[in-house]
């Protein structure tokens, strides 16, 4: 899928087309860092990427995407208008800014 099918609205990343479960939604690209920030996505051992669209992915305990290397993969069918989400607690190792969501601490794996 091409990033032209993604829009940012109200600080969220929204998909404008249907994406079947298991299909790559988009690939992360950008500057690599060895530390997390509020806008990075963890992609490997001490490797975080600053990707414009990736920085707008939202957290969910029932996400519609997962991070697999540099790819954002649909975990379930995505319909136009869906906010793209992944579970920070299963992907991020150590978050720069932990927060509480639905009464649960979201801080990454550690």
mmCIF file of C-alpha atoms in Angstrom:
data_model
loop_
_atom_site.group_PDB
_atom_site.id
_atom_site.type_symbol
_atom_site.label_atom_id
_atom_site.label_comp_id
_atom_site.label_asym_id
_atom_site.label_seq_id
_atom_site.Cartn_x
_atom_site.Cartn_y
_atom_site.Cartn_z
ATOM 1 C CA UNK A 1 0.000 0.000 0.000
ATOM 2 C CA UNK A 2 1.195 3.521 -0.669
ATOM 3 C CA UNK A 3 1.434 6.128 2.098
ATOM 4 C CA UNK A 4 -0.844 8.393 0.053
ATOM 5 C CA UNK A 5 -3.702 6.292 1.489
ATOM 6 C CA UNK A 6 -2.876 7.474 5.015
ATOM 7 C CA UNK A 7 -4.044 10.723 6.597
ATOM 8 C CA UNK A 8 -3.345 12.343 9.934
ATOM 9 C CA UNK A 9 -6.333 13.732 11.787
ATOM 10 C CA UNK A 10 -6.633 14.718 15.449
ATOM 11 C CA UNK A 11 -3.098 13.390 16.111
ATOM 12 C CA UNK A 12 -4.055 9.917 14.800
ATOM 13 C CA UNK A 13 -3.033 7.986 11.691
ATOM 14 C CA UNK A 14 -6.070 6.980 9.629
ATOM 15 C CA UNK A 15 -6.229 4.553 6.714
ATOM 16 C CA UNK A 16 -8.434 5.591 3.795
ATOM 17 C CA UNK A 17 -8.606 2.205 2.017
ATOM 18 C CA UNK A 18 -9.464 -1.403 2.892
ATOM 19 C CA UNK A 19 -6.470 -3.538 3.925
ATOM 20 C CA UNK A 20 -6.857 -7.294 4.446
ATOM 21 C CA UNK A 21 -5.477 -9.000 7.541
ATOM 22 C CA UNK A 22 -1.839 -10.017 7.051
ATOM 23 C CA UNK A 23 -1.099 -7.378 4.403
ATOM 24 C CA UNK A 24 1.588 -4.715 4.854
ATOM 25 C CA UNK A 25 -0.074 -1.375 5.527
ATOM 26 C CA UNK A 26 3.139 0.613 5.048
ATOM 27 C CA UNK A 27 6.861 0.464 5.737
ATOM 28 C CA UNK A 28 8.649 2.600 8.272
ATOM 29 C CA UNK A 29 11.503 4.722 6.967
ATOM 30 C CA UNK A 30 13.579 7.452 8.502
ATOM 31 C CA UNK A 31 16.364 8.223 10.906
ATOM 32 C CA UNK A 32 17.507 5.422 13.228
ATOM 33 C CA UNK A 33 18.267 6.129 16.890
ATOM 34 C CA UNK A 34 19.662 3.974 19.687
ATOM 35 C CA UNK A 35 17.189 5.407 22.212
ATOM 36 C CA UNK A 36 13.413 5.938 22.331
ATOM 37 C CA UNK A 37 11.654 9.281 22.018
ATOM 38 C CA UNK A 38 7.983 10.217 22.088
ATOM 39 C CA UNK A 39 7.888 9.881 18.279
ATOM 40 C CA UNK A 40 9.948 6.736 17.593
ATOM 41 C CA UNK A 41 8.919 3.141 16.953
ATOM 42 C CA UNK A 42 11.055 0.315 18.358
ATOM 43 C CA UNK A 43 12.216 -1.939 15.504
ATOM 44 C CA UNK A 44 15.115 -3.909 16.989
ATOM 45 C CA UNK A 45 17.621 -4.299 19.795
ATOM 46 C CA UNK A 46 18.321 -0.684 20.822
ATOM 47 C CA UNK A 47 17.033 0.490 17.418
ATOM 48 C CA UNK A 48 14.221 3.044 17.155
ATOM 49 C CA UNK A 49 13.061 4.719 13.961
ATOM 50 C CA UNK A 50 11.759 8.238 13.474
ATOM 51 C CA UNK A 51 9.078 7.794 10.811
ATOM 52 C CA UNK A 52 6.630 10.608 10.078
ATOM 53 C CA UNK A 53 3.584 8.341 9.763
ATOM 54 C CA UNK A 54 4.775 5.856 12.382
ATOM 55 C CA UNK A 55 4.912 8.615 14.956
ATOM 56 C CA UNK A 56 1.106 8.951 14.638
ATOM 57 C CA UNK A 57 0.319 5.260 15.237
ATOM 58 C CA UNK A 58 -1.862 4.976 18.335
ATOM 59 C CA UNK A 59 -1.781 2.481 21.201
ATOM 60 C CA UNK A 60 -4.502 -0.139 21.665
ATOM 61 C CA UNK A 61 -4.775 -3.325 23.711
ATOM 62 C CA UNK A 62 -6.768 -4.712 20.740
ATOM 63 C CA UNK A 63 -4.667 -3.322 17.865
ATOM 64 C CA UNK A 64 -5.368 -3.576 14.162
ATOM 65 C CA UNK A 65 -1.645 -3.558 13.285
ATOM 66 C CA UNK A 66 1.659 -4.995 14.453
ATOM 67 C CA UNK A 67 5.240 -3.912 13.879
ATOM 68 C CA UNK A 68 7.320 -6.524 12.089
ATOM 69 C CA UNK A 69 10.805 -5.228 11.345
ATOM 70 C CA UNK A 70 10.223 -2.084 9.288
ATOM 71 C CA UNK A 71 6.728 -3.136 8.228
ATOM 72 C CA UNK A 72 3.385 -2.218 9.754
ATOM 73 C CA UNK A 73 1.200 -5.286 9.159
ATOM 74 C CA UNK A 74 -2.609 -5.489 9.440
ATOM 75 C CA UNK A 75 -3.537 -7.751 12.394
ATOM 76 C CA UNK A 76 -7.176 -7.700 11.291
ATOM 77 C CA UNK A 77 -9.069 -6.300 8.323
ATOM 78 C CA UNK A 78 -8.793 -2.525 8.243
ATOM 79 C CA UNK A 79 -11.643 -0.534 6.761
ATOM 80 C CA UNK A 80 -11.498 3.039 5.450
ATOM 81 C CA UNK A 81 -11.592 5.470 8.368
ATOM 82 C CA UNK A 82 -9.931 3.140 10.897
ATOM 83 C CA UNK A 83 -7.303 4.635 13.189
ATOM 84 C CA UNK A 84 -4.118 2.557 12.896
ATOM 85 C CA UNK A 85 -3.032 1.098 16.233
ATOM 86 C CA UNK A 86 -0.530 -1.298 17.745
ATOM 87 C CA UNK A 87 0.093 -2.488 21.291
ATOM 88 C CA UNK A 88 3.019 -0.521 22.687
ATOM 89 C CA UNK A 89 3.374 -3.052 25.546
ATOM 90 C CA UNK A 90 4.245 -5.859 23.117
ATOM 91 C CA UNK A 91 6.511 -3.905 20.755
ATOM 92 C CA UNK A 92 8.233 -1.079 22.575
ATOM 93 C CA UNK A 93 11.076 -2.163 24.880
ATOM 94 C CA UNK A 94 11.510 0.914 27.044
ATOM 95 C CA UNK A 95 9.299 3.881 26.361
ATOM 96 C CA UNK A 96 10.510 7.441 26.800
ATOM 97 C CA UNK A 97 7.112 8.515 28.181
ATOM 98 C CA UNK A 98 5.031 5.741 29.800
ATOM 99 C CA UNK A 99 1.330 6.482 30.342
ATOM 100 C CA UNK A 100 -1.828 4.893 31.733
ATOM 101 C CA UNK A 101 -4.489 3.674 29.278
ATOM 102 C CA UNK A 102 -7.740 2.097 30.472
ATOM 103 C CA UNK A 103 -6.227 1.864 33.965
ATOM 104 C CA UNK A 104 -3.180 -0.109 32.738
ATOM 105 C CA UNK A 105 0.389 1.190 32.661
ATOM 106 C CA UNK A 106 1.729 1.344 29.110
ATOM 107 C CA UNK A 107 5.508 1.360 29.418
ATOM 108 C CA UNK A 108 6.738 -1.187 26.910
ATOM 109 C CA UNK A 109 7.952 -4.694 27.566
ATOM 110 C CA UNK A 110 10.327 -3.736 30.420
#
